[in-house]
PDB file of C-alpha atoms in Angstrom:
ATOM      1  CA  UNK A   1       0.088  -0.154   0.142  1.00  0.00           C
ATOM      2  CA  UNK A   2       1.884   3.696  -0.981  1.00  0.00           C
ATOM      3  CA  UNK A   3       0.997   7.014   0.760  1.00  0.00           C
ATOM      4  CA  UNK A   4      -0.716   9.520  -1.512  1.00  0.00           C
ATOM      5  CA  UNK A   5       1.531  11.413   1.265  1.00  0.00           C
ATOM      6  CA  UNK A   6       4.973  11.106   2.154  1.00  0.00           C
ATOM      7  CA  UNK A   7       5.516  10.849   5.370  1.00  0.00           C
ATOM      8  CA  UNK A   8       7.056  13.926   6.499  1.00  0.00           C
ATOM      9  CA  UNK A   9       4.556  15.529   4.506  1.00  0.00           C
ATOM     10  CA  UNK A  10       2.059  15.007   7.220  1.00  0.00           C
ATOM     11  CA  UNK A  11       0.858  16.245  10.042  1.00  0.00           C
ATOM     12  CA  UNK A  12       1.307  13.285  12.152  1.00  0.00           C
ATOM     13  CA  UNK A  13       4.694  11.606  10.751  1.00  0.00           C
ATOM     14  CA  UNK A  14       4.578   8.983  13.377  1.00  0.00           C
ATOM     15  CA  UNK A  15       0.673   7.707  12.934  1.00  0.00           C
ATOM     16  CA  UNK A  16       1.575   7.745   8.965  1.00  0.00           C
ATOM     17  CA  UNK A  17       4.742   5.953   9.494  1.00  0.00           C
ATOM     18  CA  UNK A  18       3.124   2.480  11.897  1.00  0.00           C
ATOM     19  CA  UNK A  19       0.951   2.698   8.946  1.00  0.00           C
ATOM     20  CA  UNK A  20       2.889   2.239   5.802  1.00  0.00           C
ATOM     21  CA  UNK A  21       5.127  -0.544   8.345  1.00  0.00           C
ATOM     22  CA  UNK A  22       1.616  -2.189   9.074  1.00  0.00           C
ATOM     23  CA  UNK A  23       0.792  -2.471   5.692  1.00  0.00           C
ATOM     24  CA  UNK A  24      -2.826  -1.670   6.217  1.00  0.00           C
ATOM     25  CA  UNK A  25      -5.292   0.506   4.225  1.00  0.00           C
ATOM     26  CA  UNK A  26      -6.772   3.358   5.915  1.00  0.00           C
ATOM     27  CA  UNK A  27     -10.105   1.797   5.079  1.00  0.00           C
ATOM     28  CA  UNK A  28      -9.120  -1.611   7.194  1.00  0.00           C
ATOM     29  CA  UNK A  29      -7.637   0.841  10.160  1.00  0.00           C
ATOM     30  CA  UNK A  30     -10.808   2.335  10.194  1.00  0.00           C
ATOM     31  CA  UNK A  31     -12.819  -0.564   9.954  1.00  0.00           C
ATOM     32  CA  UNK A  32     -10.892  -2.230  13.009  1.00  0.00           C
ATOM     33  CA  UNK A  33     -10.522   0.452  14.951  1.00  0.00           C
ATOM     34  CA  UNK A  34     -14.741   0.828  14.956  1.00  0.00           C
ATOM     35  CA  UNK A  35     -14.754  -2.845  15.819  1.00  0.00           C
ATOM     36  CA  UNK A  36     -12.265  -2.521  18.766  1.00  0.00           C
ATOM     37  CA  UNK A  37     -14.739   0.320  19.705  1.00  0.00           C
ATOM     38  CA  UNK A  38     -17.953  -1.549  19.116  1.00  0.00           C
ATOM     39  CA  UNK A  39     -16.243  -4.233  21.117  1.00  0.00           C
ATOM     40  CA  UNK A  40     -15.618  -1.849  24.346  1.00  0.00           C
ATOM     41  CA  UNK A  41     -19.102  -0.844  23.988  1.00  0.00           C
ATOM     42  CA  UNK A  42     -17.825   2.479  22.493  1.00  0.00           C
ATOM     43  CA  UNK A  43     -19.894   3.813  18.887  1.00  0.00           C
ATOM     44  CA  UNK A  44     -17.870   4.565  15.725  1.00  0.00           C
ATOM     45  CA  UNK A  45     -17.600   5.673  12.091  1.00  0.00           C
ATOM     46  CA  UNK A  46     -14.821   6.149  11.201  1.00  0.00           C
ATOM     47  CA  UNK A  47     -14.073   6.002   7.836  1.00  0.00           C
ATOM     48  CA  UNK A  48     -10.870   6.293   5.365  1.00  0.00           C
ATOM     49  CA  UNK A  49     -11.618   9.601   5.439  1.00  0.00           C
ATOM     50  CA  UNK A  50     -11.724   9.600   9.028  1.00  0.00           C
ATOM     51  CA  UNK A  51      -7.537   8.154   8.610  1.00  0.00           C
ATOM     52  CA  UNK A  52      -6.629  10.617   6.339  1.00  0.00           C
ATOM     53  CA  UNK A  53      -7.593  13.906   8.724  1.00  0.00           C
ATOM     54  CA  UNK A  54      -5.457  12.512  11.432  1.00  0.00           C
ATOM     55  CA  UNK A  55      -2.533  11.993   9.045  1.00  0.00           C
ATOM     56  CA  UNK A  56      -2.448  14.823   7.253  1.00  0.00           C
ATOM     57  CA  UNK A  57      -5.080  17.570   8.711  1.00  0.00           C
ATOM     58  CA  UNK A  58      -3.202  16.089  12.681  1.00  0.00           C
ATOM     59  CA  UNK A  59      -6.579  15.483  13.304  1.00  0.00           C
ATOM     60  CA  UNK A  60      -7.303  13.612  16.869  1.00  0.00           C
ATOM     61  CA  UNK A  61      -9.882  11.183  18.620  1.00  0.00           C
ATOM     62  CA  UNK A  62     -12.188  10.792  21.329  1.00  0.00           C
ATOM     63  CA  UNK A  63     -10.335   8.672  23.819  1.00  0.00           C
ATOM     64  CA  UNK A  64      -9.915   6.648  23.919  1.00  0.00           C
ATOM     65  CA  UNK A  65     -10.190   5.888  20.322  1.00  0.00           C
ATOM     66  CA  UNK A  66      -6.445   6.933  20.666  1.00  0.00           C
ATOM     67  CA  UNK A  67      -5.976   4.151  22.537  1.00  0.00           C
ATOM     68  CA  UNK A  68      -7.592   1.685  19.893  1.00  0.00           C
ATOM     69  CA  UNK A  69      -5.703   2.444  16.750  1.00  0.00           C
ATOM     70  CA  UNK A  70      -2.647   1.560  18.855  1.00  0.00           C
ATOM     71  CA  UNK A  71      -4.027  -1.582  19.774  1.00  0.00           C
ATOM     72  CA  UNK A  72      -5.364  -2.579  15.801  1.00  0.00           C
ATOM     73  CA  UNK A  73      -1.354  -1.018  14.760  1.00  0.00           C
ATOM     74  CA  UNK A  74      -0.094  -3.459  17.776  1.00  0.00           C
ATOM     75  CA  UNK A  75      -2.070  -6.443  16.929  1.00  0.00           C
ATOM     76  CA  UNK A  76      -0.736  -5.821  13.005  1.00  0.00           C
ATOM     77  CA  UNK A  77       3.372  -5.161  14.093  1.00  0.00           C
ATOM     78  CA  UNK A  78       3.034  -7.865  16.239  1.00  0.00           C
ATOM     79  CA  UNK A  79       4.791  -5.696  19.292  1.00  0.00           C
ATOM     80  CA  UNK A  80       2.902  -3.363  21.541  1.00  0.00           C
ATOM     81  CA  UNK A  81       2.734   0.327  20.852  1.00  0.00           C
ATOM     82  CA  UNK A  82       0.977   2.858  22.507  1.00  0.00           C
ATOM     83  CA  UNK A  83      -0.901   5.834  21.607  1.00  0.00           C
ATOM     84  CA  UNK A  84       2.139   8.564  22.661  1.00  0.00           C
ATOM     85  CA  UNK A  85       3.369   6.584  19.605  1.00  0.00           C
ATOM     86  CA  UNK A  86       1.093   7.002  16.977  1.00  0.00           C
ATOM     87  CA  UNK A  87       1.389  10.780  17.474  1.00  0.00           C
ATOM     88  CA  UNK A  88      -2.092  11.341  19.780  1.00  0.00           C
ATOM     89  CA  UNK A  89      -2.039  12.853  23.290  1.00  0.00           C
ATOM     90  CA  UNK A  90      -3.698  10.081  25.376  1.00  0.00           C
ATOM     91  CA  UNK A  91      -6.155  12.297  26.997  1.00  0.00           C
ATOM     92  CA  UNK A  92      -4.557  14.501  30.247  1.00  0.00           C
ATOM     93  CA  UNK A  93      -3.925  17.312  28.668  1.00  0.00           C
ATOM     94  CA  UNK A  94      -5.095  20.131  29.854  1.00  0.00           C
ATOM     95  CA  UNK A  95      -7.763  21.410  27.893  1.00  0.00           C
ATOM     96  CA  UNK A  96      -6.503  24.501  28.789  1.00  0.00           C
ATOM     97  CA  UNK A  97      -3.952  24.489  26.342  1.00  0.00           C
ATOM     98  CA  UNK A  98      -5.550  22.829  23.482  1.00  0.00           C
ATOM     99  CA  UNK A  99      -7.469  25.519  22.341  1.00  0.00           C
ATOM    100  CA  UNK A 100     -11.836  26.478  23.627  1.00  0.00           C
ATOM    101  CA  UNK A 101     -14.487  25.000  23.509  1.00  0.00           C
ATOM    102  CA  UNK A 102     -17.307  27.761  21.470  1.00  0.00           C
ATOM    103  CA  UNK A 103     -21.083  28.013  20.724  1.00  0.00           C
ATOM    104  CA  UNK A 104     -22.220  27.742  17.443  1.00  0.00           C
ATOM    105  CA  UNK A 105     -25.463  29.337  18.435  1.00  0.00           C
ATOM    106  CA  UNK A 106     -24.502  32.643  17.786  1.00  0.00           C
ATOM    107  CA  UNK A 107     -26.217  34.507  20.971  1.00  0.00           C
ATOM    108  CA  UNK A 108     -24.786  31.847  23.042  1.00  0.00           C
ATOM    109  CA  UNK A 109     -21.087  33.260  21.753  1.00  0.00           C
ATOM    110  CA  UNK A 110     -21.279  36.226  21.936  1.00  0.00           C
ATOM    111  CA  UNK A 111     -22.636  35.575  26.062  1.00  0.00           C
ATOM    112  CA  UNK A 112     -20.076  33.597  26.376  1.00  0.00           C
ATOM    113  CA  UNK A 113     -17.720  36.003  25.011  1.00  0.00           C
ATOM    114  CA  UNK A 114     -18.938  38.410  27.159  1.00  0.00           C
ATOM    115  CA  UNK A 115     -18.011  36.327  30.312  1.00  0.00           C
ATOM    116  CA  UNK A 116     -14.007  37.000  29.916  1.00  0.00           C
TER     117      UNK A 116
END
């Protein structure tokens, strides 16, 4: 399987390299992550586009999905893979460092902004 983007051109080169090393398609990774999440009682509907967003745009799914990604890749590679190895945070970061949740409704947004 060839990468569409060279790993060094990606926002998440670590994940791109693990996917390339595991020789798994983005679609297959998404399906296996969805299956693992379902077995753990979580509902997910990731697709190959989701995986592309994780790699190219550096997007990170909410916990515990990074753990599921690491587990799927570990199974494929035959050695332990931790979420940190995938270039994804483990969910213990201070939320003040990762951005604000901002209301989409204009009135709520103005009210929230006025609090600052």
